CSV table of C-alpha atoms and ligand atoms in Angstrom, one decimal:
chain,number,residue,atom,x,y,z
A,1,MET,CA,28.6,61.2,21.9
A,2,THR,CA,27.7,64.1,19.6
A,3,TYR,CA,29.9,67.1,19.4
A,4,PHE,CA,27.2,69.6,18.2
A,5,GLU,CA,25.2,70.4,21.3
A,6,ARG,CA,23.2,73.2,22.8
A,7,ARG,CA,24.4,75.0,25.9
A,8,GLY,CA,21.7,77.3,27.1
A,9,ASP,CA,20.2,78.8,24.0
A,10,ALA,CA,23.3,78.6,21.9
A,11,LEU,CA,24.4,75.7,19.6
A,12,TYR,CA,28.1,74.7,20.0
A,13,ALA,CA,30.6,72.8,17.9
A,14,GLU,CA,32.7,71.1,20.7
A,15,ASP,CA,33.4,74.1,23.0
A,16,LEU,CA,33.0,76.8,20.4
A,17,PRO,CA,29.7,78.7,19.8
A,18,LEU,CA,28.8,78.3,16.1
A,19,ALA,CA,27.8,81.9,16.1
A,20,GLN,CA,31.4,82.9,16.6
A,21,ILE,CA,32.4,81.1,13.4
A,22,ALA,CA,29.7,82.9,11.4
A,23,ALA,CA,30.7,86.2,12.9
A,24,GLN,CA,34.4,85.8,11.9
A,25,LEU,CA,34.0,84.0,8.6
A,26,GLY,CA,30.5,84.5,7.3
A,27,THR,CA,28.1,81.9,5.9
A,28,PRO,CA,27.5,79.4,4.4
A,29,THR,CA,30.3,77.5,6.1
A,30,TYR,CA,30.8,73.8,6.7
A,31,VAL,CA,31.9,73.1,10.2
A,32,TYR,CA,33.6,69.9,11.2
A,33,SER,CA,34.5,68.6,14.6
A,34,ARG,CA,37.9,67.1,15.0
A,35,ALA,CA,36.9,65.1,18.1
A,36,ALA,CA,33.9,63.6,16.2
A,37,LEU,CA,36.0,62.6,13.2
A,38,THR,CA,38.5,61.0,15.6
A,39,GLN,CA,35.9,59.2,17.6
A,40,ASN,CA,34.2,57.8,14.5
A,41,PHE,CA,37.4,56.6,12.9
A,42,LEU,CA,38.5,55.0,16.2
A,43,ALA,CA,35.2,53.1,16.5
A,44,TYR,CA,36.5,51.1,13.5
A,45,ALA,CA,40.2,51.0,14.5
A,46,ASN,CA,39.5,49.9,18.1
A,47,ALA,CA,37.0,47.2,17.0
A,48,CYS,CA,39.7,45.8,14.7
A,49,ARG,CA,42.2,45.8,17.5
A,50,ALA,CA,39.8,44.3,19.9
A,51,HIS,CA,39.4,41.3,17.6
A,52,GLY,CA,43.1,40.8,17.2
A,53,ARG,CA,43.4,42.7,14.0
A,54,GLY,CA,46.2,45.1,15.0
A,55,ASP,CA,49.0,45.7,12.5
A,56,GLY,CA,48.2,44.4,9.1
A,57,GLY,CA,45.3,42.2,10.1
A,58,ALA,CA,42.8,44.9,9.1
A,59,LEU,CA,42.9,48.2,7.3
A,60,VAL,CA,40.2,50.9,7.4
A,61,CYS,CA,40.3,52.7,4.0
A,62,TYR,CA,38.3,55.9,4.5
A,63,SER,CA,36.1,56.6,1.4
A,64,VAL,CA,37.6,59.9,0.2
A,65,LYS,CA,34.5,60.8,-1.9
A,66,SER,CA,32.4,61.4,1.2
A,67,ASN,CA,34.6,64.3,2.4
A,68,SER,CA,37.9,65.0,0.7
A,69,ASN,CA,39.2,68.1,2.4
A,70,LEU,CA,43.0,67.8,2.9
A,71,ALA,CA,42.7,68.5,6.6
A,72,VAL,CA,40.2,65.7,7.0
A,73,LEU,CA,42.4,63.3,5.0
A,74,ASN,CA,45.5,64.4,6.9
A,75,LEU,CA,43.8,63.9,10.3
A,76,LEU,CA,42.5,60.4,9.4
A,77,GLY,CA,45.9,59.5,7.9
A,78,LYS,CA,47.6,60.4,11.1
A,79,LEU,CA,45.2,58.1,13.0
A,80,GLY,CA,46.4,55.3,10.7
A,81,SER,CA,43.7,55.3,8.1
A,82,GLY,CA,44.1,54.1,4.6
A,83,PHE,CA,42.1,55.5,1.7
A,84,ASP,CA,39.6,54.3,-0.8
A,85,ILE,CA,39.7,56.5,-3.9
A,86,VAL,CA,37.6,56.7,-7.0
A,87,SER,CA,39.7,59.0,-9.3
A,88,GLY,CA,43.2,60.2,-10.0
A,89,GLY,CA,42.2,63.5,-8.5
A,90,GLU,CA,41.4,61.8,-5.2
A,91,LEU,CA,44.8,60.0,-5.4
A,92,LEU,CA,46.6,63.3,-5.7
A,93,ARG,CA,44.5,64.7,-2.8
A,94,VAL,CA,45.5,61.9,-0.6
A,95,LEU,CA,49.1,62.3,-1.4
A,96,ALA,CA,48.9,66.0,-0.9
A,97,ALA,CA,47.5,65.3,2.5
A,98,GLY,CA,50.4,63.1,3.4
A,99,GLY,CA,48.5,59.8,3.0
A,100,ASP,CA,50.5,56.6,2.6
A,101,PRO,CA,50.2,55.1,-1.0
A,102,LYS,CA,50.7,51.7,0.5
A,103,LYS,CA,47.3,52.1,2.1
A,104,ILE,CA,45.4,53.3,-1.0
A,105,ILE,CA,42.8,51.2,-2.8
A,106,PHE,CA,41.3,52.4,-6.0
A,107,SER,CA,37.6,51.7,-6.6
A,108,GLY,CA,35.3,52.7,-9.5
A,109,VAL,CA,33.9,51.3,-12.7
A,110,GLY,CA,35.6,53.6,-15.2
A,111,LYS,CA,39.3,54.0,-14.4
A,112,SER,CA,41.1,55.7,-17.3
A,113,GLU,CA,44.6,54.7,-18.6
A,114,GLU,CA,46.0,57.8,-17.2
A,115,GLU,CA,44.6,57.1,-13.8
A,116,MET,CA,45.9,53.6,-13.8
A,117,ARG,CA,49.4,54.8,-14.8
A,118,LEU,CA,49.3,57.4,-12.0
A,119,ALA,CA,48.3,54.8,-9.4
A,120,LEU,CA,50.8,52.3,-10.6
A,121,SER,CA,53.6,54.9,-10.4
A,122,HIS,CA,52.8,55.3,-6.7
A,123,ASP,CA,52.5,51.5,-6.2
A,124,ILE,CA,49.2,51.7,-4.5
A,125,LEU,CA,48.0,48.8,-2.4
A,126,CYS,CA,45.2,47.5,-4.6
A,127,PHE,CA,42.9,48.2,-7.6
A,128,ASN,CA,39.3,47.1,-7.1
A,129,VAL,CA,38.5,46.0,-10.6
A,130,GLU,CA,35.0,45.8,-11.9
A,131,SER,CA,35.1,44.1,-15.3
A,132,ILE,CA,37.2,41.9,-17.7
A,133,PRO,CA,38.0,44.8,-20.1
A,134,GLU,CA,39.3,46.7,-17.1
A,135,LEU,CA,41.6,43.7,-16.1
A,136,HIS,CA,43.0,43.6,-19.6
A,137,ARG,CA,43.6,47.4,-19.7
A,138,LEU,CA,45.3,47.3,-16.3
A,139,ASN,CA,47.5,44.3,-17.3
A,140,ALA,CA,48.6,46.1,-20.4
A,141,ILE,CA,49.5,49.3,-18.6
A,142,ALA,CA,51.2,47.6,-15.7
A,143,GLY,CA,53.3,45.7,-18.3
A,144,SER,CA,54.2,48.9,-20.1
A,145,VAL,CA,55.5,50.5,-16.9
A,146,GLY,CA,57.1,47.3,-15.6
A,147,ARG,CA,54.9,46.9,-12.5
A,148,GLN,CA,52.6,44.3,-11.0
A,149,ALA,CA,49.1,45.5,-10.3
A,150,ARG,CA,47.6,44.1,-7.1
A,151,VAL,CA,43.9,43.5,-7.7
A,152,SER,CA,40.7,42.7,-5.9
A,153,LEU,CA,37.7,41.9,-8.0
A,154,ARG,CA,34.6,43.8,-7.0
A,155,VAL,CA,31.8,41.2,-6.9
A,156,ASN,CA,28.2,41.9,-6.9
A,157,PRO,CA,26.6,39.6,-4.3
A,158,ASP,CA,23.0,40.4,-5.4
A,159,VAL,CA,21.8,41.2,-1.9
A,160,ASP,CA,19.3,43.9,-1.2
A,161,ALA,CA,20.8,46.6,1.0
A,162,LYS,CA,17.3,48.0,1.6
A,163,THR,CA,18.4,51.6,1.1
A,164,HIS,CA,17.6,54.4,-1.4
A,165,PRO,CA,17.8,53.1,-5.0
A,166,TYR,CA,20.4,55.8,-5.9
A,167,ILE,CA,22.8,54.6,-3.1
A,168,SER,CA,22.1,50.8,-3.5
A,169,THR,CA,24.9,49.2,-5.4
A,170,GLY,CA,24.8,45.4,-4.7
A,171,LEU,CA,21.8,44.3,-6.8
A,172,LYS,CA,22.1,42.5,-10.2
A,173,GLU,CA,20.7,45.5,-12.0
A,174,ASN,CA,23.3,47.9,-10.7
A,175,LYS,CA,26.2,49.0,-12.9
A,176,PHE,CA,28.7,48.0,-10.2
A,177,GLY,CA,30.8,44.9,-9.8
A,178,ILE,CA,31.0,41.5,-11.5
A,179,ALA,CA,28.0,39.3,-11.3
A,180,PHE,CA,28.5,36.6,-8.7
A,181,GLU,CA,28.0,33.7,-11.2
A,182,ASP,CA,30.8,35.2,-13.5
A,183,ALA,CA,33.2,35.8,-10.6
A,184,LEU,CA,35.2,32.5,-10.8
A,185,ALA,CA,35.7,32.8,-14.6
A,186,THR,CA,36.8,36.4,-14.2
A,187,TYR,CA,39.2,35.5,-11.4
A,188,ARG,CA,40.7,32.8,-13.7
A,189,VAL,CA,41.3,35.5,-16.4
A,190,GLY,CA,43.0,37.8,-13.8
A,191,HIS,CA,45.1,34.9,-12.5
A,192,GLU,CA,46.4,34.1,-16.0
A,193,LEU,CA,47.4,37.7,-16.8
A,194,PRO,CA,51.2,38.2,-16.3
A,195,ASN,CA,51.1,41.7,-14.8
A,196,ILE,CA,48.1,41.2,-12.5
A,197,ASP,CA,48.5,39.9,-9.0
A,198,VAL,CA,45.0,38.8,-7.7
A,199,THR,CA,45.1,39.5,-4.0
A,200,GLY,CA,41.5,39.9,-2.8
A,201,ILE,CA,37.8,40.1,-3.1
A,202,ASP,CA,35.9,43.4,-2.8
A,203,CYS,CA,32.3,44.0,-2.2
A,204,HIS,CA,30.3,47.2,-1.4
A,205,ILE,CA,26.5,46.8,-1.5
A,206,GLY,CA,25.3,50.3,-0.8
A,207,SER,CA,25.2,53.3,1.5
A,208,GLN,CA,23.3,54.4,4.6
A,209,LEU,CA,22.6,50.8,5.7
A,210,LEU,CA,21.0,50.8,9.2
A,211,ASP,CA,21.1,47.0,9.7
A,212,ASP,CA,24.1,44.9,9.2
A,213,ALA,CA,22.1,41.8,8.1
A,214,PRO,CA,22.6,42.6,4.3
A,215,LEU,CA,26.3,43.1,5.0
A,216,LEU,CA,26.6,39.8,6.8
A,217,GLU,CA,24.6,38.1,4.0
A,218,ALA,CA,27.1,39.6,1.5
A,219,LEU,CA,29.9,38.3,3.6
A,220,GLU,CA,28.5,34.7,3.3
A,221,LYS,CA,28.7,35.1,-0.5
A,222,VAL,CA,32.2,36.4,-0.3
A,223,ILE,CA,33.3,33.5,1.9
A,224,GLU,CA,31.7,31.0,-0.5
A,225,LEU,CA,33.6,32.6,-3.4
A,226,ALA,CA,36.9,32.6,-1.5
A,227,ASP,CA,36.5,28.9,-0.9
A,228,GLN,CA,35.8,28.3,-4.6
A,229,LEU,CA,38.8,30.3,-5.5
A,230,HIS,CA,41.0,28.4,-3.0
A,231,ALA,CA,39.8,25.1,-4.5
A,232,ASN,CA,40.9,26.4,-7.9
A,233,GLY,CA,44.4,27.3,-6.7
A,234,ILE,CA,43.7,31.1,-6.3
A,235,HIS,CA,44.7,32.1,-2.7
A,236,LEU,CA,43.7,35.5,-1.4
A,237,HIS,CA,45.4,37.9,0.9
A,238,HIS,CA,42.4,40.0,1.9
A,239,LEU,CA,38.7,40.5,1.9
A,240,ASP,CA,37.4,44.0,1.4
A,241,ILE,CA,33.9,44.3,2.9
A,242,GLY,CA,33.2,47.8,1.7
A,243,GLY,CA,31.6,50.7,3.5
A,244,GLY,CA,27.9,51.6,3.9
A,245,ILE,CA,27.1,51.8,7.6
A,246,GLY,CA,24.4,54.5,8.0
A,247,ILE,CA,24.1,57.4,10.4
A,248,THR,CA,21.3,59.1,12.3
A,249,TYR,CA,19.8,61.9,10.3
A,250,ASP,CA,16.4,62.0,12.0
A,251,ASN,CA,15.6,59.1,14.3
A,252,GLU,CA,17.3,56.2,12.5
A,253,LYS,CA,19.0,53.7,14.7
A,254,PRO,CA,22.0,52.4,12.7
A,255,VAL,CA,23.9,49.4,14.0
A,256,ALA,CA,26.9,50.3,16.1
A,257,VAL,CA,30.1,49.9,14.3
A,258,ALA,CA,31.6,47.9,17.2
A,259,ASP,CA,28.6,45.4,17.1
A,260,TYR,CA,28.8,45.0,13.4
A,261,LEU,CA,32.5,44.4,13.4
A,262,ALA,CA,32.2,41.9,16.3
A,263,ARG,CA,29.7,39.8,14.3
A,264,LEU,CA,31.8,40.1,11.2
A,265,PHE,CA,35.1,39.1,12.8
A,266,THR,CA,33.4,36.2,14.7
A,267,ARG,CA,32.1,34.8,11.5
A,268,ILE,CA,35.4,35.2,9.7
A,269,ASP,CA,37.3,33.7,12.6
A,270,ARG,CA,35.0,30.7,12.7
A,271,TRP,CA,35.4,30.2,8.9
A,272,ARG,CA,39.2,30.4,9.1
A,273,ALA,CA,39.3,28.0,12.1
A,274,GLU,CA,37.0,25.4,10.3
A,275,LYS,CA,38.7,25.5,6.9
A,276,TYR,CA,42.2,26.9,7.1
A,277,GLY,CA,43.5,25.9,10.6
A,278,GLY,CA,43.0,29.5,11.8
A,279,ALA,CA,45.2,30.9,9.0
A,280,PRO,CA,44.6,34.7,9.1
A,281,ILE,CA,43.2,36.7,6.2
A,282,SER,CA,43.4,40.5,6.2
A,283,ILE,CA,40.1,42.5,6.3
A,284,MET,CA,39.6,45.9,4.7
A,285,PHE,CA,36.7,48.3,5.1
A,286,GLU,CA,35.7,51.4,3.0
A,287,PRO,CA,33.6,53.5,5.4
A,288,GLY,CA,32.8,57.1,4.5
A,289,ARG,CA,29.5,58.4,5.8
A,290,SER,CA,29.8,56.7,9.2
A,291,ILE,CA,33.1,58.6,9.8
A,292,VAL,CA,32.3,62.1,8.6
A,293,GLY,CA,28.5,62.3,8.3
A,294,ASN,CA,27.7,63.4,11.9
A,295,ALA,CA,31.0,65.1,12.3
A,296,GLY,CA,29.8,68.1,10.3
A,297,VAL,CA,27.1,70.8,9.9
A,298,LEU,CA,26.4,73.4,7.3
A,299,LEU,CA,26.1,76.8,8.9
A,300,THR,CA,23.8,79.2,7.1
A,301,ARG,CA,22.0,82.5,7.7
A,302,VAL,CA,18.4,83.4,7.1
A,303,GLU,CA,18.2,86.2,4.4
A,304,TYR,CA,14.4,86.6,4.2
A,305,LEU,CA,11.3,85.2,5.6
A,306,LYS,CA,8.4,84.8,3.1
A,307,HIS,CA,5.0,84.1,4.4
A,308,GLY,CA,3.0,82.8,1.5
A,309,ALA,CA,-0.6,81.8,1.2
A,310,SER,CA,-0.1,78.1,1.9
A,311,LYS,CA,3.6,78.0,3.1
A,312,ASN,CA,6.2,79.9,5.0
A,313,PHE,CA,9.7,80.0,3.5
A,314,ALA,CA,13.0,80.7,5.2
A,315,VAL,CA,15.3,81.8,2.4
A,316,VAL,CA,18.8,81.1,3.5
A,317,ASP,CA,22.2,81.8,2.0
A,318,ALA,CA,23.1,78.1,1.5
A,319,ALA,CA,21.5,76.3,-1.4
A,320,MET,CA,21.3,73.1,-3.4
A,321,ASN,CA,24.7,73.8,-4.9
A,322,ASP,CA,26.2,73.7,-1.3
A,323,LEU,CA,24.2,70.6,-0.1
A,324,MET,CA,22.8,68.6,-2.9
A,325,ARG,CA,21.4,65.6,-1.0
A,326,PRO,CA,17.9,66.9,-0.4
A,327,ALA,CA,17.4,67.8,-4.1
A,328,MET,CA,19.1,64.7,-5.3
A,329,TYR,CA,17.9,62.0,-2.9
A,330,ASP,CA,15.0,63.6,-1.2
A,331,ALA,CA,17.3,63.4,1.9
A,332,TRP,CA,16.2,64.6,5.3
A,333,HIS,CA,18.6,66.8,7.4
A,334,GLY,CA,17.9,68.2,10.8
A,335,VAL,CA,17.7,72.0,11.1
A,336,GLN,CA,18.5,73.7,14.3
A,337,SER,CA,18.5,77.4,15.2
A,338,VAL,CA,21.9,78.5,16.4
A,339,HIS,CA,20.2,80.8,18.9
A,340,ARG,CA,16.9,79.5,20.2
A,341,ARG,CA,14.2,82.1,20.3
A,342,ASP,CA,11.5,82.3,22.9
A,343,ALA,CA,8.7,82.6,20.4
A,344,SER,CA,6.1,80.3,19.0
A,345,PRO,CA,7.4,78.4,16.0
A,346,LEU,CA,5.9,78.3,12.5
A,347,ALA,CA,6.2,75.6,9.8
A,348,TYR,CA,8.9,76.6,7.3
A,349,ASP,CA,10.4,75.3,4.2
A,350,VAL,CA,14.1,76.1,4.3
A,351,VAL,CA,15.1,77.1,0.7
A,352,GLY,CA,18.1,78.6,-1.0
A,353,PRO,CA,18.5,81.4,-3.5
A,354,VAL,CA,19.1,79.2,-6.6
A,355,CYS,CA,16.7,79.4,-9.5
A,356,GLU,CA,15.2,75.9,-9.2
A,357,SER,CA,12.2,74.7,-7.4
A,358,GLY,CA,14.3,71.7,-6.3
A,359,ASP,CA,16.5,74.1,-4.3
A,360,TRP,CA,15.3,73.2,-0.8
A,361,LEU,CA,17.3,72.0,2.2
A,362,ALA,CA,14.4,71.1,4.5
A,363,ARG,CA,10.6,71.1,4.4
A,364,ASP,CA,7.9,71.8,6.9
A,365,ARG,CA,10.1,72.4,10.0
A,366,GLN,CA,8.8,74.0,13.1
A,367,LEU,CA,11.1,77.0,13.7
A,368,ALA,CA,11.0,80.4,15.5
A,369,LEU,CA,12.9,82.7,13.2
A,370,GLU,CA,13.8,86.3,12.5
A,371,PRO,CA,15.7,87.5,9.4
A,372,GLY,CA,19.4,87.3,10.1
A,373,ASP,CA,19.2,84.2,12.3
A,374,LEU,CA,21.7,81.4,11.9
A,375,LEU,CA,20.7,77.9,11.2
A,376,ALA,CA,22.7,74.7,11.4
A,377,ILE,CA,21.9,72.0,8.8
A,378,MET,CA,22.8,68.9,10.7
A,379,SER,CA,24.7,65.7,9.7
A,380,ALA,CA,26.1,67.4,6.6
A,381,GLY,CA,29.7,66.2,6.9
A,382,ALA,CA,29.4,63.4,4.3
A,383,TYR,CA,28.5,64.0,0.6
A,384,GLY,CA,28.0,67.7,1.4
A,385,MET,CA,31.0,69.7,0.3
A,386,THR,CA,32.2,67.0,-2.0
A,387,MET,CA,29.0,67.2,-4.1
A,388,ALA,CA,28.9,71.0,-4.0
A,389,SER,CA,28.9,72.8,-7.4
A,390,ASN,CA,29.2,76.3,-8.6
A,391,TYR,CA,25.7,76.4,-10.1
A,392,ASN,CA,24.4,80.1,-10.4
A,393,THR,CA,28.1,81.1,-10.1
A,394,ARG,CA,28.0,80.6,-6.4
A,395,GLY,CA,31.4,80.2,-4.8
A,396,ARG,CA,31.6,77.1,-2.7
A,397,ALA,CA,31.3,77.5,1.1
A,398,ALA,CA,34.3,77.9,3.4
A,399,GLU,CA,35.2,74.9,5.6
A,400,VAL,CA,36.5,75.0,9.1
A,401,LEU,CA,37.7,72.4,11.6
A,402,VAL,CA,36.9,72.9,15.2
A,403,ASP,CA,39.2,71.6,17.9
A,404,GLY,CA,38.0,72.4,21.4
A,405,ASP,CA,37.2,76.1,21.6
A,406,ARG,CA,39.2,77.0,18.5
A,407,PHE,CA,38.7,76.6,14.8
A,408,SER,CA,41.0,76.6,11.7
A,409,VAL,CA,39.9,77.5,8.2
A,410,ILE,CA,40.6,74.4,6.1
A,411,ARG,CA,39.2,75.8,2.9
A,412,ARG,CA,38.7,79.5,2.2
A,413,ARG,CA,35.4,80.6,0.7
A,414,GLU,CA,35.6,80.7,-3.1
A,415,GLN,CA,35.4,84.1,-4.7
A,416,ALA,CA,33.6,84.8,-8.0
A,417,GLN,CA,37.0,85.3,-9.7
A,418,ASP,CA,38.0,81.8,-8.7
A,419,LEU,CA,35.1,80.5,-10.6
A,420,PHE,CA,35.8,82.0,-14.0
A,421,ALA,CA,39.6,82.1,-13.7
A,422,LEU,CA,40.0,79.2,-16.1
A,423,GLU,CA,37.7,80.6,-18.8
A,424,SER,CA,38.6,82.9,-21.8
A,425,ILE,CA,36.9,85.1,-24.3
A,426,VAL,CA,37.5,84.4,-28.0
A,427,GLU,CA,38.0,87.2,-30.6
B,501,PLP,C1,30.9,55.5,-1.8
B,501,PLP,C2,31.6,54.2,-1.5
B,501,PLP,C3,32.0,53.8,-0.3
B,501,PLP,C4,31.6,54.6,1.0
B,501,PLP,O1,30.3,54.4,1.3
B,501,PLP,P1,29.7,55.0,2.7
B,501,PLP,O2,28.2,54.6,2.6
B,501,PLP,O3,29.9,56.4,2.7
B,501,PLP,O4,30.3,54.3,3.8
B,501,PLP,C5,32.7,52.7,-0.1
B,501,PLP,N1,33.1,51.9,-1.2
B,501,PLP,C6,32.8,52.3,-2.4
B,501,PLP,C7,33.2,51.5,-3.6
B,501,PLP,C8,32.0,53.4,-2.7
B,501,PLP,O5,31.7,53.8,-3.9
């Protein structure tokens, strides 16, 4: 079910007309639906429970980088979510949002000493380590603070996720993970280190995957490695299968989370039954986009219509600094008029005010527009606000969370003074 639907000529978020948010708060504004976030998280949690992975048998660690607003983190935390973080900043965010440190896993290729110290001081659940030097650094720091660091090694299964090259991470040539053929040797190194407790395998092959075949192919490699490790006296507590399930931006048909998890758990159960007398192993997931992507839109207003010789432009008040995905990945987002007009549409490029030709949000869309109209840029909940910048000294958009027919401001609009408050002039 989608929570951004038209009633009559007006576009709604849940039971609230989007125009009402724009009237009260202005634009550009990110609008998230609480019901959509909840539904998308529960698709994972319920599938885990349906396959006998209630308490402790599975953990969904929401990928914070996809949308890190405190209210979003708090809501997901209250639903039982863990968190996959990629920086010390994200750790502090999760804690500020009331997240449980025992459910935090720390991913990323470049963890600093300071970030490791911070994470160890909160005794997070697990570090996803991506190299031998990182293992040594983590061992030394854990020793210096008198802690054991629980570790998964992120292995690179060399499967093709068949997604955009910028968001594909599981191929040999990617900077991510430990090459599959080096995995056993790397596990041995970790196993020998006194302050490292090797507890799992981690694998994340890419983002916006529509088919689960590459994920299940990666699972086969992970199972094979777990068996090898077992034979070498290294016994694991969990498998972390990563995130990556895609969403519908246009007419894509991503695999349903429940179907993917059913196939995955069936395979894992069969493996455990055949080899380990049914002994359980905990399963972790790191979904981002599939939880927040379709739970948010970017609300923007048309400033000007320009009818050029070969193109029509709708110049809107949101720009590439607010939503970077089109400029960065050539990404396609749906565009809907908040109030549908009874006029014949024209083909428009929807562009922002930033001084770059790459500043476009959508191209060649059939829209009936007047200056001042509101547009909703659809499916903007993931990698929207978190990738926003202040380019052109543009304050970042406000964010609101809709619940039924009401909304709460969950981030106020940035003012120009906020943007240069940390700067100083020298004599
Ligand atoms: C970005 C990322 C994710 C989330 O990916 P989605 O495609 O948003 O589900 C999960 N794990 C890691 C390590 C990531 O970098």
